Coordinates of C-alpha atoms in Angstrom, one line a residue:
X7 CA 0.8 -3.4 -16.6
X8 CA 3.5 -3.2 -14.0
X9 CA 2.6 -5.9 -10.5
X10 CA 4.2 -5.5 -7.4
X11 CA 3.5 -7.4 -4.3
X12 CA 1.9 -6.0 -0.9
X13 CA 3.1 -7.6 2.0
X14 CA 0.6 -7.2 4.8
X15 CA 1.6 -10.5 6.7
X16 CA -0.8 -11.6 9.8
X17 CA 0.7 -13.1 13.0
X18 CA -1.8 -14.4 15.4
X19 CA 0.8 -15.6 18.0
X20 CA 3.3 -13.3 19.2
X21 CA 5.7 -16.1 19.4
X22 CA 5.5 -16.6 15.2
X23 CA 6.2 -12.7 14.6
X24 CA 10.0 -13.0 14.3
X25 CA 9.6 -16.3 12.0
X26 CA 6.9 -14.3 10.1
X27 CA 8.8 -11.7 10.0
X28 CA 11.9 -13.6 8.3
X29 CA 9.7 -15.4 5.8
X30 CA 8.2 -12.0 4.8
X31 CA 11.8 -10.8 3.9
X32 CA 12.5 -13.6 1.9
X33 CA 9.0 -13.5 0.0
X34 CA 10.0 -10.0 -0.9
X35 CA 13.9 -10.6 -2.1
X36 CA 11.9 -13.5 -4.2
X37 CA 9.8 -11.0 -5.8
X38 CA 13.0 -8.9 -6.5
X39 CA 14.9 -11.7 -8.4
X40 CA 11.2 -12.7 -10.5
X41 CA 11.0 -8.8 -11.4
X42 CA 8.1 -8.0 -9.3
X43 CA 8.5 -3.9 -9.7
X44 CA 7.3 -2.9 -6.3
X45 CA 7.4 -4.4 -2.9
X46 CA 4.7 -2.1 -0.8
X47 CA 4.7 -2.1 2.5
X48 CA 1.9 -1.6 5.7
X49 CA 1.5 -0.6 8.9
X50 CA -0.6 -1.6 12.0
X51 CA 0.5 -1.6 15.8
X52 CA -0.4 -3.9 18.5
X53 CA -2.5 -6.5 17.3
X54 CA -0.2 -8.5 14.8
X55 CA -2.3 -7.5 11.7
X56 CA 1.6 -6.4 10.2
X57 CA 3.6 -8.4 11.8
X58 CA 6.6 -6.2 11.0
X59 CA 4.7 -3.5 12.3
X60 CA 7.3 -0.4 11.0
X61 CA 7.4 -0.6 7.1
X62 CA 10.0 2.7 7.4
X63 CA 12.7 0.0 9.4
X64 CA 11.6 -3.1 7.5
X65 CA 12.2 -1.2 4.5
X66 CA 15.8 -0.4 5.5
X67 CA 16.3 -4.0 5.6
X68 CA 14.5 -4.9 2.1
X69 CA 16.9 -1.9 0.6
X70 CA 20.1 -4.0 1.6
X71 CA 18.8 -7.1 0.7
X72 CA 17.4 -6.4 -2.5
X73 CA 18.6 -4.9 -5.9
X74 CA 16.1 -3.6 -8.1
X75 CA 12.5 -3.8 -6.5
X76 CA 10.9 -0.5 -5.6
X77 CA 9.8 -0.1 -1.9
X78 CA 6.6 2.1 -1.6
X79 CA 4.6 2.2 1.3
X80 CA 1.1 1.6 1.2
X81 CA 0.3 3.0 4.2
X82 CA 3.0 5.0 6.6
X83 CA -0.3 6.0 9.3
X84 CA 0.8 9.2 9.0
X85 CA -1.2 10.7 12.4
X86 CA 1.9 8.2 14.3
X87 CA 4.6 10.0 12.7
X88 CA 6.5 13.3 13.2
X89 CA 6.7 14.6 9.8
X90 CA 10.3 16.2 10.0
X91 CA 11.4 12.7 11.3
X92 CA 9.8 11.1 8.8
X93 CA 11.1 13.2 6.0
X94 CA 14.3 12.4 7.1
X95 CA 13.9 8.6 7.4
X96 CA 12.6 8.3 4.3
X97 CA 15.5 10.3 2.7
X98 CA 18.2 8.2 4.1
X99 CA 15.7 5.1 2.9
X100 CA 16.1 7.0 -0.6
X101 CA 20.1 7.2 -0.4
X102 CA 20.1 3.3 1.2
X103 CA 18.0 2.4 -2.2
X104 CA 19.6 4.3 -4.7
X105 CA 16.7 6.0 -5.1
X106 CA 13.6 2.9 -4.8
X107 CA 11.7 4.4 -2.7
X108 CA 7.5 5.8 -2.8
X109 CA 6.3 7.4 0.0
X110 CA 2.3 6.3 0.1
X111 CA 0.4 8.3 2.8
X112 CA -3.2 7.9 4.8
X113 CA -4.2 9.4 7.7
X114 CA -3.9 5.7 9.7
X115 CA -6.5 3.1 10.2
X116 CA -10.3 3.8 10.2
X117 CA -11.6 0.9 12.2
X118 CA -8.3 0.6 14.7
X119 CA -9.2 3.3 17.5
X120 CA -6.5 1.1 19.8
X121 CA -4.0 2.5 17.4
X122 CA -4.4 6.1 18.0
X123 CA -4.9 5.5 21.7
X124 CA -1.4 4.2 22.0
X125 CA 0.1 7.1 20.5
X126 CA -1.9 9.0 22.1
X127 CA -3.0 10.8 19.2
X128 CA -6.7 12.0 18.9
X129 CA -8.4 9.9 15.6
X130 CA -10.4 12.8 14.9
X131 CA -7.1 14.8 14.1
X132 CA -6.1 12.5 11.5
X133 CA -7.1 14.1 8.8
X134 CA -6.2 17.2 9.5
X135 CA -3.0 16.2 10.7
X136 CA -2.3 14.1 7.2
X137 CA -2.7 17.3 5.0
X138 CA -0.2 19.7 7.3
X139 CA 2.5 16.8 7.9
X140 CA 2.5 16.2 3.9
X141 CA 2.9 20.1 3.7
X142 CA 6.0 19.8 6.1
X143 CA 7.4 16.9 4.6
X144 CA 7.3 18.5 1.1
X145 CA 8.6 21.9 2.7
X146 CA 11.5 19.7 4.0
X147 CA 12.7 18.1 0.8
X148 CA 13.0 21.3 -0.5
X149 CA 16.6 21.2 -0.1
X150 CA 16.5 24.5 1.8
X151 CA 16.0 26.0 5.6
X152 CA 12.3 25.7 6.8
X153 CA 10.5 27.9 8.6
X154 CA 7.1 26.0 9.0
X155 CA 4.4 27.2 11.6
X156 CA 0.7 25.2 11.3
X157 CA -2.2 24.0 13.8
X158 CA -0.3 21.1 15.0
X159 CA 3.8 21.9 14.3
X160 CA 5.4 24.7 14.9
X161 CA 9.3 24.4 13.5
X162 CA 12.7 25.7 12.4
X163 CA 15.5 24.0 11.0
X164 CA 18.3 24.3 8.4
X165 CA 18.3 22.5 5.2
X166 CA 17.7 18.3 5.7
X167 CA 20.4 16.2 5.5
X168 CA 20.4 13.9 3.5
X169 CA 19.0 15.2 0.7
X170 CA 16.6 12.9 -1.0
X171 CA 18.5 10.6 -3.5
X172 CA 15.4 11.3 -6.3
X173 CA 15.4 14.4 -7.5
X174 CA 12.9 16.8 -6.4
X175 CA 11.8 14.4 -4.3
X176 CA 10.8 10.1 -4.2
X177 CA 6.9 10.0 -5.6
X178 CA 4.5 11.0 -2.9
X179 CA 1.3 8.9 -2.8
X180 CA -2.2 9.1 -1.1
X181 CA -4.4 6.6 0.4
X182 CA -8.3 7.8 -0.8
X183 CA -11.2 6.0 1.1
X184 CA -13.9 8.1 -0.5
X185 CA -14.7 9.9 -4.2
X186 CA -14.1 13.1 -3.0
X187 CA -10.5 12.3 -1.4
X188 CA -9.8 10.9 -5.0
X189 CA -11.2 14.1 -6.5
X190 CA -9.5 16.0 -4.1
X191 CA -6.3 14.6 -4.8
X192 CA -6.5 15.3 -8.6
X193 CA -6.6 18.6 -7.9
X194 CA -3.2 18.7 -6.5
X195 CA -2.3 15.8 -9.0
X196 CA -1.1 13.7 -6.6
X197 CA -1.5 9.6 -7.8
X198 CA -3.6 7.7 -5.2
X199 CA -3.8 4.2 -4.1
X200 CA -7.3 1.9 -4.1
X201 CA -7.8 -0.1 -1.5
X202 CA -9.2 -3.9 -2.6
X203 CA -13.1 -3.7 -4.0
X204 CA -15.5 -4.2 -6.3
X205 CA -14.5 -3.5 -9.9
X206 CA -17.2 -1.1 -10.3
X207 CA -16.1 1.0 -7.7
X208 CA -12.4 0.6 -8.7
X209 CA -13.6 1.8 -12.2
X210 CA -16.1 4.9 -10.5
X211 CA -13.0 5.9 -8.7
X212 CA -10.4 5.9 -11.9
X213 CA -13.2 8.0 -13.8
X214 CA -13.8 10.5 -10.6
X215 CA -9.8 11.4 -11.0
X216 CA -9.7 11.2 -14.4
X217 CA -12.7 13.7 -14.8
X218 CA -11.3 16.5 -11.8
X219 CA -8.0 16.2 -13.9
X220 CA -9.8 17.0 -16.9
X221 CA -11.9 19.7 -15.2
X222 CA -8.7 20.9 -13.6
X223 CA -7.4 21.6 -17.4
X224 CA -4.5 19.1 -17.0
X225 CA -3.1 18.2 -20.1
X226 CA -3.4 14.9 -21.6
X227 CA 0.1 14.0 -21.1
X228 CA 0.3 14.7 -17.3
X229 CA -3.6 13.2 -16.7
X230 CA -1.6 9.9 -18.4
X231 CA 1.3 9.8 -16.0
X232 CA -0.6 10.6 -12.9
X233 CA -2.4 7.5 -13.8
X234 CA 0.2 5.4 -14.7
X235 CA 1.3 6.2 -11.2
X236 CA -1.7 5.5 -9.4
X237 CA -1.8 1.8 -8.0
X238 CA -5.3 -0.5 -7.3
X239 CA -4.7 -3.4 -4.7
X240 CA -6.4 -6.8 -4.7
X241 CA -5.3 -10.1 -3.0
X242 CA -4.4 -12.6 -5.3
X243 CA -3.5 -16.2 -5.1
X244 CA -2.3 -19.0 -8.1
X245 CA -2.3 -22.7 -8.5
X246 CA -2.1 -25.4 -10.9
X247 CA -5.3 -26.5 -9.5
X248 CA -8.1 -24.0 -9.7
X249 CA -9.8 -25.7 -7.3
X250 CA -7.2 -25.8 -4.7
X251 CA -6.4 -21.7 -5.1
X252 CA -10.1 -20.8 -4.6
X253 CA -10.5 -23.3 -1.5
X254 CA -7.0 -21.9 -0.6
X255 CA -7.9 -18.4 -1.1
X256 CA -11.4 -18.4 0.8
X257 CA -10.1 -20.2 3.8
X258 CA -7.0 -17.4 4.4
X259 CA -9.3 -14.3 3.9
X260 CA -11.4 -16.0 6.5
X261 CA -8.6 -16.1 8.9
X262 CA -7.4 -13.0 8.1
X263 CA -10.7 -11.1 8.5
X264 CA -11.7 -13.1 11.7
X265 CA -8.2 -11.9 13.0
X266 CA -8.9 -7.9 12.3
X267 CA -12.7 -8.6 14.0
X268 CA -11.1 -10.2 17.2
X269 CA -8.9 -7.6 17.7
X270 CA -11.1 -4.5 17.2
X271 CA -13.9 -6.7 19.5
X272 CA -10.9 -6.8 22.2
X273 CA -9.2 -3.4 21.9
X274 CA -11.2 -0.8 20.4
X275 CA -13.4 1.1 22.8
X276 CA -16.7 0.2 22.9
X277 CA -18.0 2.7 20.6
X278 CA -15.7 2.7 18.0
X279 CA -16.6 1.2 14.9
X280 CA -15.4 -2.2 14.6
X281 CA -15.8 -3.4 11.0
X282 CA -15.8 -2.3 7.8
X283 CA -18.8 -3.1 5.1
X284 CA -18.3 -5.7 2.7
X285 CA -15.0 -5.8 4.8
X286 CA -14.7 -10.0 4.1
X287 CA -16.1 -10.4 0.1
X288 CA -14.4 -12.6 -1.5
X289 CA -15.2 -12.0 -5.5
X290 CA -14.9 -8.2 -4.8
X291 CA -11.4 -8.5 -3.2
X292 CA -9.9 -11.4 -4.3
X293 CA -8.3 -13.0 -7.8
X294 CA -7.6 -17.0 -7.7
X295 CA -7.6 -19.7 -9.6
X296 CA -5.5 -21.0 -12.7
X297 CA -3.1 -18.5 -14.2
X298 CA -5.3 -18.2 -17.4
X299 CA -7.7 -17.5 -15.1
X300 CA -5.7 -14.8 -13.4
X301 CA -5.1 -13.3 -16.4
X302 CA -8.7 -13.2 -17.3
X303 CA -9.6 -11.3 -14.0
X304 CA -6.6 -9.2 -14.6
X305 CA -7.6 -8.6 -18.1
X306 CA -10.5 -7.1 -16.4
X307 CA -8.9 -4.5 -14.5
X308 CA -7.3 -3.7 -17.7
X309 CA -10.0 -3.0 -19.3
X310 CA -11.7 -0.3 -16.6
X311 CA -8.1 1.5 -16.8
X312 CA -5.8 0.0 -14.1
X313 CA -2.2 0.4 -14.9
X314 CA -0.2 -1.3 -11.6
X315 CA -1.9 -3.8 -9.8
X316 CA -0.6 -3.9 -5.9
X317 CA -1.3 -8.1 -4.9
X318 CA -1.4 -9.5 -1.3
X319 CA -0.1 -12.4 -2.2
X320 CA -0.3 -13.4 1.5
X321 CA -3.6 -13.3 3.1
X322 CA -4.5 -14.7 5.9
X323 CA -0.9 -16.1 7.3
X324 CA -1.0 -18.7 4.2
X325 CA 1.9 -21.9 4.5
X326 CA 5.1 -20.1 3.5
X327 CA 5.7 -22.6 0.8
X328 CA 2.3 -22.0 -0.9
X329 CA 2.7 -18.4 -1.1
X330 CA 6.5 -19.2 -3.2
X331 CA 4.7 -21.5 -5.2
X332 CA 2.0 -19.0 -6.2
X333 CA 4.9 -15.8 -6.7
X334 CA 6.6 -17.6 -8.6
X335 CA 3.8 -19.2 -11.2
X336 CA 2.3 -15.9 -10.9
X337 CA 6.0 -14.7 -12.5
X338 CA 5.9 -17.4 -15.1
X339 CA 2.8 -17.7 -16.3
X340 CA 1.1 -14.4 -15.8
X341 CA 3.5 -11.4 -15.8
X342 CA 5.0 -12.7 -19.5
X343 CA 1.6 -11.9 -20.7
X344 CA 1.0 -8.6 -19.9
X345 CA 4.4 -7.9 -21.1
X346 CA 3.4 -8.1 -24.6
X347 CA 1.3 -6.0 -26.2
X348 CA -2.3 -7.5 -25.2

């Protein structure tokens, strides 16, 4: 199994962000010495819930900082973002890195109305708008002039520059909320990303890709890379003391989901949907305790066919020193196993 850490950092003071901010750098350069393989990165605006807020410019900095970990983003909101732009951004990214870069893609938030507002971009576009602006990004990377006309951009251009440092182009992930987004993403093999739940759902979702590959007559061989491609996120937290990481643990997903209900309560409009369901479960969402109890939860996800695991290893802005201390066990006591043949 390859593990890589999601840094999705809360700041619930706007006078912490730039401290925040720093430690979140340094979390990642940590993960990049221990041999963490990806750093992914998030995006929210206004309300602190990524206190970095831009993963395309905090990636910039985690490229020069940083030597072997890959930077993927898990999600760029892609309804805030010109595509062109973006295609560009992320190519430079890709020539800064050497070539470390994943581009994961959702429409944006599906709770955070306040976020579209500010952009002034219509929520009920989002999807729409996802599916064209991948079209256009793709169409950009080509390494040839575009000619693109769709419902929401209409352009011209000669050939990007620079051309993407991965050859045709970095990986290009998708965000899939629902089964039929996962389905519908096997049919253009595109991996996906799964959000943190249940392992039953985690498991309904790997079979729902695995079977529209199958039905889409994809060989054996590229229905095994797709999936060895596709990543499943769950926070995760490690201690000595098993006792301490759960109390730990429940405590900073309490924090971190009262933080995402307080701002939808303040900024959404008020009838916008404000919370997820089963938004705050802790034994759906969460893996703590000893490392041999890690690696029994782990062993889990294993078993229903999870090949990367994506860990917040930060929930709910946890004492900087805590979240080392549980990287770094989680490096030494953990990752050797799975890099055997269990």
């Amino acid at each position: 199994m390859k593990f890589g850490t999601f840094v999705f950092p809360i700041s619930k003071n706007p006078k912490n962000d730039n401290r925040i901010i720093d430690e979140t750098l340094e979390e990642v350069i940590l993960c990049d010495k221990l041999g963490y393989d990806t750093a992914w990165l998030s995006e929210h605006h206004f309300d602190g819930s990524t206190a970095y807020v831009d993963p395309v410019v905090f990636a910039a900095s985690i490229a020069s900082r940083t030597n072997r970990i890959r930077i993927g983003f898990a999600v760029v909101e892609m309804a805030l973002h010109h595509p062109v732009r973006l295609a560009a951004q992320v190519s430079l990214l890709d020539n800064l890195s050497d070539g470390r870069v994943i581009l994961g893609t959702g429409k944006g938030s599906a709770f955070n109305e306040y976020e579209y507002i500010g952009f002034g971009v219509s929520m009920a576009d989002a999807g729409d708008r996802l599916n064209e602006a991948e079209s256009l990004i793709l169409e950009a990377w080509k390494g040839q002039a575009v000619d693109f006309k769709g419902k929401y951009w209409n352009v011209s251009f000669p050939n990007l520059r620079p051309m993407t440092f991965q050859k045709p182009h970095p990986p290009l992930v998708r965000a899939c909320l629902s089964i039929e987004s996962t389905r519908e993403m096997a049919r253009i093999q595109r991996p996906i990303l799964i959000a943190a739940q249940d392992n039953k759902s985690i498991k309904d979702r790997i079979e729902a890709y695995r079977e529209e590959l199958e039905y889409s007559n994809v060989s054996v061989k590229d229905t095994n890379r797709l999936l060895k491609q596709t990543w499943v996120s769950k926070n995760v937290f490690v201690s000595e003391s098993s006792s301490q990481a759960l109390e730990i643990a429940r405590n900073s997903l309490e924090v971190e989901q009262n933080h995402f209900r307080k701002a939808r309560n303040d900024f959404n409009p008020g009838n916008a949907i404000n919370s997820p369901s089963n938004s705050n479960d802790f034994e759906s969402t969460f893996i703590a305790g000893s490392p041999e109890q890690v690696v029994e939860r782990i062993l889990e996800l294993k078993e229903i066919g999870v090949h990367n695991l994506m860990m917040k290893m930060n929930t709910g802005e946890m004492d900087p020193t805590i979240v080392r201390k549980s990287i770094k066990l989680f490096s030494e006591s953990v990752m050797p196993y799975f890099a055997t043949s269990h």
